Amino acid sequence: MSIIEPTTSSCDEEEVPWVEWSCLINRTLAKDVRPFLLYRATLVTPDGGREEVEIYLSPSPRHEALVLQGLGSMTGIPRVYGVTKPGSEALVLALTKGLTLDYWLDEGQTIICMTALLYVCKIISRMHSQGISYGNLSVTNILVDIEESGQLDVSLLGFHRTNMNATEEEIKADEIQMYSLIKDITEDIKEESFTHIRDELRHLFENIVGALTLVEIVLVLCGFLNNHPNGLVSPYHPRNP
């Protein structure tokens, strides 16, 4: 399978939101493992307000900032404040709760992982409906937070490969990445309560030629969660209803 690299247009500097390094105070090195996360800091806004933020060393900070601006009203997408200047350019995002999906996998929390993937499918489906591909699906780019109510808060990171004018091939590549991720997670299921469902999923995947669409993947995940002895976990609680 060939890897499709999205084409991205050059960014007009006047369109990119900028953040002065001098406005980022109380910078501390991030201790948790997230791709490209460097600092957490406090952003002093022009009106004198203060916002807790995260600073990422994005491979394409200007492109990613413009992408996140365009997706800003979508649930599961981090709020972007801008790109740092002068000097080295980094991406400034709002503080995002949660641990990466690979943490929950290592903890054996299969039902949390499958529920999170269900909502990642919904986020990416909304992007696809606007002609936007994601292009960077991995267990380290999915953040999952469990609220006190038991509900999940799911966010995506890593939009430097996103194409705002996606081709059909790039849309399909997202579906292939999601399908491959779910197959890999299925192979790692070890809990006894999931053994029967795991074997059913393995059998299903063995008989599929090609990859499932996102709609088909959602149906598989819903069936998986409904067949679990504990039923569906609490529904996803959107941050921006």
Short mmCIF file of C-alpha atoms in Angstrom, two decimals:
data_model
loop_
_atom_site.label_atom_id
_atom_site.label_comp_id
_atom_site.label_asym_id
_atom_site.label_seq_id
_atom_site.Cartn_x
_atom_site.Cartn_y
_atom_site.Cartn_z
CA MET A 1 0.00 0.00 0.00
CA SER A 2 1.47 3.32 -1.01
CA ILE A 3 1.44 6.24 1.42
CA ILE A 4 -0.38 9.26 0.08
CA GLU A 5 1.21 12.57 0.98
CA PRO A 6 -1.36 15.39 0.88
CA THR A 7 -0.60 18.43 -1.19
CA THR A 8 -0.64 21.66 0.78
CA SER A 9 -0.62 25.19 -0.51
CA SER A 10 1.80 27.77 0.84
CA CYS A 11 0.47 29.88 3.71
CA ASP A 12 -0.06 33.59 3.45
CA GLU A 13 1.73 35.05 6.49
CA GLU A 14 -1.04 37.58 7.04
CA GLU A 15 -3.58 34.75 7.46
CA VAL A 16 -1.57 32.87 10.08
CA PRO A 17 -2.46 33.75 13.70
CA TRP A 18 0.73 34.77 15.51
CA VAL A 19 1.68 34.59 19.19
CA GLU A 20 4.63 36.53 20.61
CA TRP A 21 7.00 34.39 22.67
CA SER A 22 6.99 37.18 25.26
CA CYS A 23 3.27 36.54 25.84
CA LEU A 24 3.96 32.93 26.86
CA ILE A 25 4.92 32.95 30.54
CA ASN A 26 5.48 30.25 33.17
CA ARG A 27 6.79 27.84 30.55
CA THR A 28 7.48 24.34 31.86
CA LEU A 29 8.72 21.30 29.97
CA ALA A 30 5.93 18.78 29.36
CA LYS A 31 6.54 15.49 31.16
CA ASP A 32 3.85 13.38 29.52
CA VAL A 33 4.46 11.73 26.17
CA ARG A 34 2.65 13.30 23.23
CA PRO A 35 4.03 13.74 19.71
CA PHE A 36 5.89 17.06 19.42
CA LEU A 37 4.62 18.44 22.77
CA LEU A 38 7.35 20.66 24.24
CA TYR A 39 5.96 23.09 26.84
CA ARG A 40 2.92 23.97 28.85
CA ALA A 41 2.59 27.68 29.53
CA THR A 42 0.29 30.59 30.34
CA LEU A 43 -0.69 32.85 27.46
CA VAL A 44 -1.25 36.52 28.28
CA THR A 45 -3.95 37.67 25.86
CA PRO A 46 -4.21 41.22 24.41
CA ASP A 47 -7.03 42.07 26.83
CA GLY A 48 -4.89 41.03 29.82
CA GLY A 49 -6.54 37.65 30.27
CA ARG A 50 -4.63 34.45 30.89
CA GLU A 51 -5.13 31.10 29.19
CA GLU A 52 -3.40 27.79 29.89
CA VAL A 53 -1.84 26.51 26.67
CA GLU A 54 0.41 23.83 25.20
CA ILE A 55 3.28 24.45 22.78
CA TYR A 56 4.01 21.89 20.07
CA LEU A 57 6.98 21.64 17.69
CA SER A 58 4.81 20.91 14.65
CA PRO A 59 6.56 19.87 11.40
CA SER A 60 4.34 22.44 9.61
CA PRO A 61 3.13 24.92 12.24
CA ARG A 62 1.67 27.51 9.87
CA HIS A 63 -0.23 24.94 7.84
CA GLU A 64 -1.50 23.24 11.00
CA ALA A 65 -2.61 26.56 12.52
CA LEU A 66 -4.66 27.40 9.43
CA VAL A 67 -6.20 23.92 9.39
CA LEU A 68 -7.20 24.15 13.05
CA GLN A 69 -8.64 27.62 12.48
CA GLY A 70 -10.85 26.16 9.77
CA LEU A 71 -11.95 23.27 12.00
CA GLY A 72 -12.28 25.38 15.14
CA SER A 73 -16.00 24.86 15.76
CA MET A 74 -15.81 21.07 15.46
CA THR A 75 -16.04 18.87 18.56
CA GLY A 76 -12.82 16.99 19.29
CA ILE A 77 -10.56 19.56 17.59
CA PRO A 78 -8.15 21.56 19.82
CA ARG A 79 -8.46 25.33 19.86
CA VAL A 80 -5.50 27.04 18.20
CA TYR A 81 -4.07 30.35 19.40
CA GLY A 82 -1.42 30.66 16.74
CA VAL A 83 2.23 30.21 15.77
CA THR A 84 5.05 31.65 17.87
CA LYS A 85 7.30 34.48 16.75
CA PRO A 86 9.94 35.85 16.53
CA GLY A 87 12.50 33.09 16.12
CA SER A 88 11.58 29.42 16.12
CA GLU A 89 8.00 28.69 15.13
CA ALA A 90 5.87 26.42 17.31
CA LEU A 91 2.15 25.75 17.50
CA VAL A 92 0.20 27.14 20.47
CA LEU A 93 -2.93 25.18 21.38
CA ALA A 94 -5.41 25.36 24.22
CA LEU A 95 -4.75 22.98 27.11
CA THR A 96 -6.14 19.58 26.08
CA LYS A 97 -7.10 16.97 28.65
CA GLY A 98 -6.44 13.29 28.35
CA LEU A 99 -3.87 10.59 27.79
CA THR A 100 -2.93 9.11 24.45
CA LEU A 101 -4.78 6.03 23.25
CA ASP A 102 -1.65 3.88 23.54
CA TYR A 103 -1.69 4.49 27.32
CA TRP A 104 -5.20 3.05 27.58
CA LEU A 105 -4.18 0.12 25.38
CA ASP A 106 -1.22 -0.64 27.65
CA GLU A 107 -3.61 -0.54 30.62
CA GLY A 108 -5.85 -3.13 28.95
CA GLN A 109 -8.81 -0.74 28.78
CA THR A 110 -10.28 -2.20 25.60
CA ILE A 111 -13.80 -0.83 26.01
CA ILE A 112 -12.44 2.69 26.52
CA CYS A 113 -10.27 2.35 23.41
CA MET A 114 -13.08 1.04 21.22
CA THR A 115 -15.46 3.74 22.43
CA ALA A 116 -12.83 6.40 21.73
CA LEU A 117 -12.33 5.05 18.20
CA LEU A 118 -16.08 5.21 17.63
CA TYR A 119 -15.98 8.94 18.23
CA VAL A 120 -12.78 9.42 16.25
CA CYS A 121 -14.72 7.92 13.33
CA LYS A 122 -17.39 10.56 13.86
CA ILE A 123 -14.84 13.39 13.97
CA ILE A 124 -13.14 12.22 10.78
CA SER A 125 -16.50 11.65 9.08
CA ARG A 126 -17.40 15.29 9.75
CA MET A 127 -14.07 16.35 8.25
CA HIS A 128 -14.69 14.18 5.19
CA SER A 129 -18.13 15.72 4.72
CA GLN A 130 -16.34 19.06 4.30
CA GLY A 131 -13.81 17.63 1.85
CA ILE A 132 -11.00 17.49 4.44
CA SER A 133 -8.69 14.53 5.03
CA TYR A 134 -6.81 13.90 8.30
CA GLY A 135 -3.92 11.72 7.13
CA ASN A 136 -2.23 11.08 10.48
CA LEU A 137 -4.21 8.52 12.44
CA SER A 138 -2.25 6.74 15.18
CA VAL A 139 -2.63 5.74 18.83
CA THR A 140 -0.40 8.66 19.87
CA ASN A 141 -2.56 11.30 18.14
CA ILE A 142 -5.79 10.37 19.94
CA LEU A 143 -6.36 11.83 23.42
CA VAL A 144 -8.88 10.27 25.77
CA ASP A 145 -9.99 11.78 29.06
CA ILE A 146 -12.46 10.19 31.48
CA GLU A 147 -14.61 12.76 33.23
CA GLU A 148 -15.91 12.33 36.79
CA SER A 149 -19.29 11.38 35.33
CA GLY A 150 -17.67 8.45 33.52
CA GLN A 151 -18.11 10.05 30.13
CA LEU A 152 -15.28 10.23 27.62
CA ASP A 153 -13.74 13.34 26.11
CA VAL A 154 -11.91 12.50 22.88
CA SER A 155 -9.62 14.82 20.90
CA LEU A 156 -7.31 14.57 17.90
CA LEU A 157 -3.80 15.97 17.55
CA GLY A 158 -1.31 16.18 14.69
CA PHE A 159 -2.96 17.98 11.78
CA HIS A 160 0.22 18.76 9.82
CA ARG A 161 -0.74 16.20 7.13
CA THR A 162 -4.33 17.37 6.84
CA ASN A 163 -5.51 18.47 3.40
CA MET A 164 -8.35 20.99 3.27
CA ASN A 165 -9.02 20.04 -0.37
CA ALA A 166 -8.73 16.28 -0.12
CA THR A 167 -8.80 13.87 -3.03
CA GLU A 168 -10.86 10.66 -2.98
CA GLU A 169 -7.61 8.75 -2.47
CA GLU A 170 -6.77 10.78 0.65
CA ILE A 171 -10.27 10.23 2.06
CA LYS A 172 -9.88 6.51 1.42
CA ALA A 173 -6.44 6.54 3.07
CA ASP A 174 -8.07 7.74 6.32
CA GLU A 175 -10.48 4.80 6.19
CA ILE A 176 -7.62 2.37 5.58
CA GLN A 177 -5.68 3.80 8.55
CA MET A 178 -8.72 3.47 10.84
CA TYR A 179 -9.42 -0.09 9.68
CA SER A 180 -5.79 -1.10 10.24
CA LEU A 181 -5.79 0.48 13.71
CA ILE A 182 -8.91 -1.41 14.79
CA LYS A 183 -7.51 -4.69 13.46
CA ASP A 184 -4.29 -4.14 15.43
CA ILE A 185 -6.21 -3.34 18.62
CA THR A 186 -8.38 -6.43 18.16
CA GLU A 187 -5.27 -8.62 18.00
CA ASP A 188 -4.08 -7.17 21.32
CA ILE A 189 -7.31 -7.90 23.25
CA LYS A 190 -6.45 -10.08 26.25
CA GLU A 191 -9.37 -9.67 28.70
CA GLU A 192 -11.37 -12.87 29.16
CA SER A 193 -14.69 -11.02 28.87
CA PHE A 194 -13.71 -10.01 25.33
CA THR A 195 -12.41 -13.38 24.09
CA HIS A 196 -15.57 -14.40 22.23
CA ILE A 197 -16.04 -10.97 20.67
CA ARG A 198 -12.35 -10.80 19.73
CA ASP A 199 -12.59 -14.13 17.91
CA GLU A 200 -15.72 -12.97 16.08
CA LEU A 201 -13.98 -9.79 14.96
CA ARG A 202 -10.91 -11.72 13.81
CA HIS A 203 -13.16 -14.00 11.75
CA LEU A 204 -14.94 -10.97 10.29
CA PHE A 205 -11.69 -9.25 9.33
CA GLU A 206 -10.27 -12.42 7.76
CA ASN A 207 -13.21 -12.52 5.33
CA ILE A 208 -13.04 -8.87 4.27
CA VAL A 209 -11.37 -7.98 1.00
CA GLY A 210 -9.88 -4.48 1.09
CA ALA A 211 -10.91 -2.14 3.91
CA LEU A 212 -14.15 -1.10 5.56
CA THR A 213 -15.62 2.37 5.11
CA LEU A 214 -15.98 4.61 8.18
CA VAL A 215 -19.73 3.89 8.27
CA GLU A 216 -19.05 0.14 8.28
CA ILE A 217 -16.39 0.58 10.98
CA VAL A 218 -18.89 2.50 13.16
CA LEU A 219 -21.36 -0.40 12.79
CA VAL A 220 -18.66 -2.90 13.80
CA LEU A 221 -17.68 -0.83 16.86
CA CYS A 222 -21.31 -0.37 17.94
CA GLY A 223 -21.86 -4.11 17.64
CA PHE A 224 -18.69 -4.77 19.64
CA LEU A 225 -19.76 -2.44 22.46
CA ASN A 226 -23.36 -3.65 22.55
CA ASN A 227 -22.21 -7.28 22.79
CA HIS A 228 -19.92 -6.61 25.74
CA PRO A 229 -21.31 -7.96 29.07
CA ASN A 230 -21.37 -4.45 30.54
CA GLY A 231 -23.06 -2.93 27.50
CA LEU A 232 -22.16 0.47 26.14
CA VAL A 233 -20.09 2.75 28.34
CA SER A 234 -21.43 6.20 29.13
CA PRO A 235 -21.97 8.27 25.97
CA TYR A 236 -19.32 10.68 24.76
CA HIS A 237 -19.73 14.12 26.27
CA PRO A 238 -18.96 16.79 23.64
CA ARG A 239 -17.03 19.83 24.80
CA ASN A 240 -18.83 22.09 22.34
CA PRO A 241 -22.45 20.88 22.11
#
